Amino acid sequence: MKAIAIINAGAGSVAGGDSEKLRASLSAAFEKHGVEAELKLVTGEEIRAAAEQALADALAKTIDAVIVGGGDGTIRTVAAALAGTGVPLGVLALGTLNHFAKDLGIPAEPEAAAAIIAAGHTRRIDLGEVNGEVFINNSSLGIYPYLVADRERQTAETGRKKWLAMTLAFLRVLRRFPRRRLTVRFGGSAAPLRTPCLFVGNNAYELTPLALGKRSRMDAGELWLCIATAPDPIRFLWLAFRLITGMADPAADLTTARVAEAEILSRTSRLPVAVDGEVIVMRPPLVYRARPGDLVVFAPLPAPS
């Protein structure tokens, strides 16, 4: 197998490290498993262009696959370039949280991930889209985009670790507690609401304590809407605590729906929208849609049901 491996030099487990040591380690892992990979360490601004060039090489049949190393934002950028093309994507989980890789069962160790790519087992999985922007995990409105923006500002200005910056951002956002006035349309109905958090998942997320925030499927061909209606910070924190501890009743405490498409309307002309942990300012209405089977990935075969 011949591949181009696009590695984000600023990814959580890469930044600040020895890039030559990383390059040697990854080259050895691929060579061990019979993958001829050209490694490209790039900056965040260069990822999109690198992905488009790799796609052109794949369509020209000079390579068999594209590999991406980084966090969920990096993977999203490369996945968006490959969406709908049938070119397989290999994943190296080099970010901080790596939700996408975890939900696919891809191990964090680069050598183990290289072995999965070399084995050649591929799966077609879904993508989500909002106003033309692809997402691999989720998108959200309300509190989370403000958290991300504040966290990124802190890390850029003070060098704080992401977890500390996110904690401080959460305390600040709770003081303001933004509740969006929105109208959600799907399935022929429209519901006006006011919410601190509207979450759209690429397939359904688990709400049980042991699996909270995970997906059991990534190929059901649907989006998962989850809307919190807590009217103040205290009740929002109480809801979060009960979800973590298993005390919550999701049917009573949250509004959820599985849909193929949804439209979000707002009176404001610009909305900050979180897309796989990155904030993009968009103009409403926000049109969400599922893109079933739009991405081919190397992944372990799912366990038989």
Coordinates of C-alpha atoms in Angstrom, one line a residue:
M1 CA 0.0 0.0 0.0
K2 CA 1.2 3.5 -0.9
A3 CA -0.1 6.5 1.0
I4 CA 0.5 10.1 1.9
A5 CA 0.4 10.7 5.7
I6 CA -0.5 14.3 6.6
I7 CA 0.6 15.0 10.2
N8 CA -0.4 18.2 12.0
A9 CA 2.8 19.5 13.7
G10 CA 0.7 21.4 16.2
A11 CA -1.5 18.4 17.3
G12 CA -1.8 17.8 21.0
S13 CA 0.7 14.9 21.2
V14 CA 3.0 16.3 18.6
A15 CA 3.4 20.0 19.5
G16 CA 6.6 20.8 21.4
G17 CA 8.1 17.4 20.7
D18 CA 11.0 16.2 18.5
S19 CA 9.5 16.2 15.0
E20 CA 12.4 14.2 13.6
K21 CA 11.9 11.6 16.3
L22 CA 8.2 11.4 15.5
R23 CA 8.9 11.1 11.8
A24 CA 11.3 8.2 12.4
S25 CA 8.9 6.5 14.8
L26 CA 6.0 6.7 12.3
S27 CA 8.2 5.7 9.4
A28 CA 9.3 2.6 11.3
A29 CA 5.7 1.7 12.2
F30 CA 4.5 1.9 8.6
E31 CA 7.5 0.1 7.3
K32 CA 7.0 -2.7 9.8
H33 CA 3.5 -3.3 8.5
G34 CA 4.3 -2.9 4.8
V35 CA 2.9 0.6 4.2
E36 CA 4.9 2.9 2.0
A37 CA 3.9 6.2 3.5
E38 CA 5.3 9.6 2.5
L39 CA 5.1 11.7 5.7
K40 CA 4.2 15.4 5.5
L41 CA 4.4 17.4 8.8
V42 CA 2.4 20.5 8.2
T43 CA 1.0 23.4 10.1
G44 CA -2.7 23.9 10.8
E45 CA -3.0 26.4 7.9
E46 CA -1.5 23.9 5.5
I47 CA -3.7 20.9 6.2
R48 CA -6.5 21.7 3.7
A49 CA -4.1 22.3 0.8
A50 CA -2.1 19.1 1.7
A51 CA -5.4 17.1 1.8
E52 CA -6.5 18.4 -1.6
Q53 CA -3.1 17.5 -3.1
A54 CA -3.2 14.1 -1.6
L55 CA -6.7 13.5 -3.0
A56 CA -5.5 14.5 -6.4
D57 CA -2.7 12.0 -6.1
A58 CA -5.1 9.3 -5.0
L59 CA -7.5 10.0 -8.0
A60 CA -4.5 9.9 -10.3
K61 CA -3.7 6.4 -8.8
T62 CA -0.2 7.3 -7.6
I63 CA -1.2 6.4 -4.1
D64 CA -3.8 4.1 -2.6
A65 CA -4.9 6.0 0.5
V66 CA -4.5 9.1 2.6
I67 CA -3.5 9.0 6.2
V68 CA -4.1 11.8 8.7
G69 CA -2.4 12.3 12.1
G70 CA -3.8 14.9 14.5
G71 CA -6.9 15.7 16.6
D72 CA -10.5 15.8 15.6
G73 CA -10.2 19.2 13.9
T74 CA -7.4 18.0 11.7
I75 CA -9.2 14.8 10.8
R76 CA -12.3 16.8 10.0
T77 CA -10.4 18.9 7.5
V78 CA -8.9 15.9 5.6
A79 CA -12.2 13.9 5.8
A80 CA -14.0 16.9 4.2
A81 CA -11.6 16.7 1.3
L82 CA -12.1 13.0 0.8
A83 CA -15.9 12.9 1.4
G84 CA -17.8 11.2 -1.4
T85 CA -14.7 10.2 -3.3
G86 CA -14.2 6.6 -2.1
V87 CA -10.6 7.3 -1.3
P88 CA -9.9 5.5 2.0
L89 CA -8.7 7.5 5.1
G90 CA -6.3 6.1 7.7
V91 CA -6.3 7.7 11.1
L92 CA -3.5 8.3 13.6
A93 CA -4.9 9.6 16.9
L94 CA -2.4 12.3 17.8
G95 CA -4.8 14.9 19.3
T96 CA -5.8 15.6 22.9
L97 CA -9.2 13.8 23.1
N98 CA -9.4 11.8 19.8
H99 CA -13.2 11.2 20.0
F100 CA -13.4 10.1 16.4
A101 CA -10.7 7.5 16.7
K102 CA -12.1 6.2 19.9
D103 CA -15.6 5.7 18.5
L104 CA -14.1 3.8 15.6
G105 CA -12.0 1.6 17.9
I106 CA -8.7 2.9 16.5
P107 CA -6.0 2.6 19.2
A108 CA -3.9 5.7 20.2
E109 CA -0.6 3.9 19.7
P110 CA 0.7 4.8 16.2
E111 CA 2.1 1.3 15.5
A112 CA -1.2 -0.3 16.4
A113 CA -3.0 2.2 14.2
A114 CA -0.6 1.6 11.4
A115 CA -1.3 -2.2 11.6
I116 CA -5.0 -1.4 11.2
I117 CA -4.3 0.6 8.1
A118 CA -2.1 -2.1 6.7
A119 CA -4.7 -4.8 7.3
G120 CA -6.9 -3.0 4.7
H121 CA -10.3 -3.4 6.4
T122 CA -12.4 -0.4 5.4
R123 CA -15.8 0.8 6.6
R124 CA -18.2 3.3 5.1
I125 CA -19.3 5.8 7.8
D126 CA -21.5 8.8 7.9
L127 CA -20.7 12.5 8.0
G128 CA -22.7 15.4 9.1
E129 CA -23.0 18.8 7.4
V130 CA -24.1 22.3 8.5
N131 CA -24.3 25.0 5.8
G132 CA -21.7 23.2 3.7
E133 CA -19.3 22.5 6.6
V134 CA -18.6 18.8 7.2
F135 CA -18.3 17.4 10.7
I136 CA -17.2 14.0 11.8
N137 CA -18.4 14.1 15.4
N138 CA -20.8 16.9 16.3
S139 CA -21.8 20.5 16.0
S140 CA -23.4 22.7 18.7
L141 CA -24.8 26.1 19.5
G142 CA -25.0 27.9 22.8
I143 CA -22.5 27.5 25.6
Y144 CA -19.9 25.4 23.9
P145 CA -18.8 27.7 21.1
Y146 CA -18.1 30.4 23.7
L147 CA -16.1 27.9 25.8
V148 CA -14.0 27.0 22.8
A149 CA -13.4 30.6 21.8
D150 CA -12.4 31.5 25.4
R151 CA -10.1 28.5 25.7
E152 CA -8.3 29.2 22.5
R153 CA -7.8 32.8 23.5
Q154 CA -6.3 31.8 26.8
T155 CA -4.0 29.2 25.3
A156 CA -2.7 31.7 22.7
E157 CA -2.2 34.6 25.1
T158 CA -1.1 32.8 28.3
G159 CA 0.1 29.3 27.1
R160 CA -2.3 27.6 29.6
K161 CA -3.0 23.9 29.2
K162 CA -6.3 23.2 27.4
W163 CA -7.9 21.6 30.4
L164 CA -7.2 24.5 32.7
A165 CA -8.2 27.1 30.1
M166 CA -11.5 25.2 29.5
T167 CA -12.2 25.1 33.2
L168 CA -11.7 28.9 33.6
A169 CA -13.7 29.5 30.4
F170 CA -16.6 27.4 31.8
L171 CA -16.7 29.4 35.0
R172 CA -16.8 32.7 33.0
V173 CA -19.5 31.4 30.6
L174 CA -21.7 30.3 33.5
R175 CA -21.8 33.9 34.7
R176 CA -23.2 35.0 31.4
F177 CA -25.1 31.8 30.7
P178 CA -26.2 32.5 27.1
R179 CA -29.6 31.0 26.2
R180 CA -30.4 31.2 22.5
R181 CA -33.9 31.8 21.1
L182 CA -34.1 29.4 18.2
T183 CA -36.7 27.7 16.1
V184 CA -35.9 24.1 15.2
R185 CA -37.6 22.6 12.1
F186 CA -37.5 18.9 11.2
G187 CA -40.0 16.2 10.1
G188 CA -42.6 18.8 9.0
S189 CA -42.8 20.4 12.5
A190 CA -41.3 23.6 13.9
A191 CA -40.6 24.2 17.6
P192 CA -39.6 27.6 19.1
L193 CA -37.3 27.2 22.1
R194 CA -34.8 28.9 24.4
T195 CA -31.7 26.8 25.2
P196 CA -28.2 27.1 26.6
C197 CA -27.1 24.2 24.5
L198 CA -28.3 22.6 21.2
F199 CA -26.1 19.7 20.2
V200 CA -26.2 17.9 16.8
G201 CA -24.4 14.6 16.6
N202 CA -23.2 12.6 13.6
N203 CA -25.3 9.6 14.8
A204 CA -26.5 9.2 18.3
Y205 CA -24.5 9.7 21.5
E206 CA -24.9 7.5 24.6
L207 CA -26.3 9.2 27.7
T208 CA -25.5 6.4 30.2
P209 CA -22.7 7.1 32.7
L210 CA -20.3 4.4 31.6
A211 CA -20.6 5.3 27.9
L212 CA -21.5 9.0 28.2
G213 CA -20.4 10.9 25.1
K214 CA -19.6 7.8 23.0
R215 CA -21.3 6.5 19.8
S216 CA -22.1 2.8 19.4
R217 CA -22.8 3.4 15.6
M218 CA -21.4 5.7 13.0
D219 CA -23.3 4.3 10.1
A220 CA -27.0 4.7 11.0
G221 CA -27.4 7.5 8.4
E222 CA -28.9 10.0 10.9
L223 CA -28.2 13.1 12.9
W224 CA -29.0 13.2 16.6
L225 CA -30.4 16.4 18.1
C226 CA -30.1 16.9 21.8
I227 CA -31.5 20.1 23.4
A228 CA -31.1 21.2 27.0
T229 CA -33.8 23.4 28.4
A230 CA -32.2 24.3 31.8
P231 CA -33.2 27.9 32.5
D232 CA -30.3 28.9 34.7
P233 CA -26.7 27.9 35.6
I234 CA -27.7 26.0 38.7
R235 CA -30.1 23.8 37.0
F236 CA -27.7 23.3 34.1
L237 CA -25.0 22.2 36.4
W238 CA -27.4 19.9 38.2
L239 CA -28.4 18.4 34.9
A240 CA -24.7 17.8 34.0
F241 CA -24.1 16.2 37.4
R242 CA -27.1 13.9 37.1
L243 CA -26.0 12.8 33.6
I244 CA -22.5 11.9 34.8
T245 CA -23.8 10.0 37.8
G246 CA -26.7 8.2 36.0
M247 CA -29.4 10.0 38.0
A248 CA -30.9 11.9 35.0
D249 CA -33.9 10.8 33.1
P250 CA -32.9 11.8 29.5
A251 CA -36.5 11.6 28.3
A252 CA -37.6 14.2 30.9
D253 CA -34.5 16.3 31.1
L254 CA -33.5 16.6 27.5
T255 CA -35.3 16.9 24.1
T256 CA -33.8 14.4 21.6
A257 CA -34.6 13.4 18.1
R258 CA -33.1 11.3 15.3
V259 CA -33.4 13.1 12.0
A260 CA -32.0 13.1 8.5
E261 CA -32.2 16.9 8.2
A262 CA -33.0 19.9 10.4
E263 CA -33.1 23.6 10.1
I264 CA -32.2 26.0 12.9
L265 CA -33.6 29.5 12.7
S266 CA -32.6 32.5 14.8
R267 CA -33.4 36.2 14.9
T268 CA -29.7 37.1 15.0
S269 CA -27.8 37.5 11.8
R270 CA -24.7 35.7 12.9
L271 CA -24.3 32.7 15.1
P272 CA -21.0 31.1 16.6
V273 CA -21.2 27.4 15.8
A274 CA -18.9 24.8 17.2
V275 CA -17.9 22.2 14.5
D276 CA -15.8 19.4 15.9
G277 CA -14.3 21.6 18.5
E278 CA -13.7 24.6 16.2
V279 CA -15.8 27.7 16.1
I280 CA -17.2 29.1 12.8
V281 CA -19.5 32.1 12.6
M282 CA -22.4 31.3 10.4
R283 CA -25.5 33.1 9.1
P284 CA -28.8 31.5 9.9
P285 CA -30.7 29.6 9.0
L286 CA -28.4 26.6 9.8
V287 CA -29.2 23.7 7.6
Y288 CA -28.0 20.4 9.0
R289 CA -28.1 17.2 7.0
A290 CA -26.8 13.7 7.4
R291 CA -24.4 12.3 4.7
P292 CA -24.8 8.5 5.0
G293 CA -21.7 6.4 4.1
D294 CA -19.9 9.4 2.7
L295 CA -16.5 8.5 4.1
V296 CA -14.4 5.4 3.7
V297 CA -12.0 4.7 6.7
F298 CA -9.6 2.0 7.7
A299 CA -10.9 0.7 11.0
P300 CA -11.2 -2.6 12.9
L301 CA -14.2 -4.7 11.8
P302 CA -17.1 -4.1 14.1
A303 CA -17.9 -6.9 16.6
P304 CA -20.8 -9.1 15.4
S305 CA -24.1 -8.2 17.0

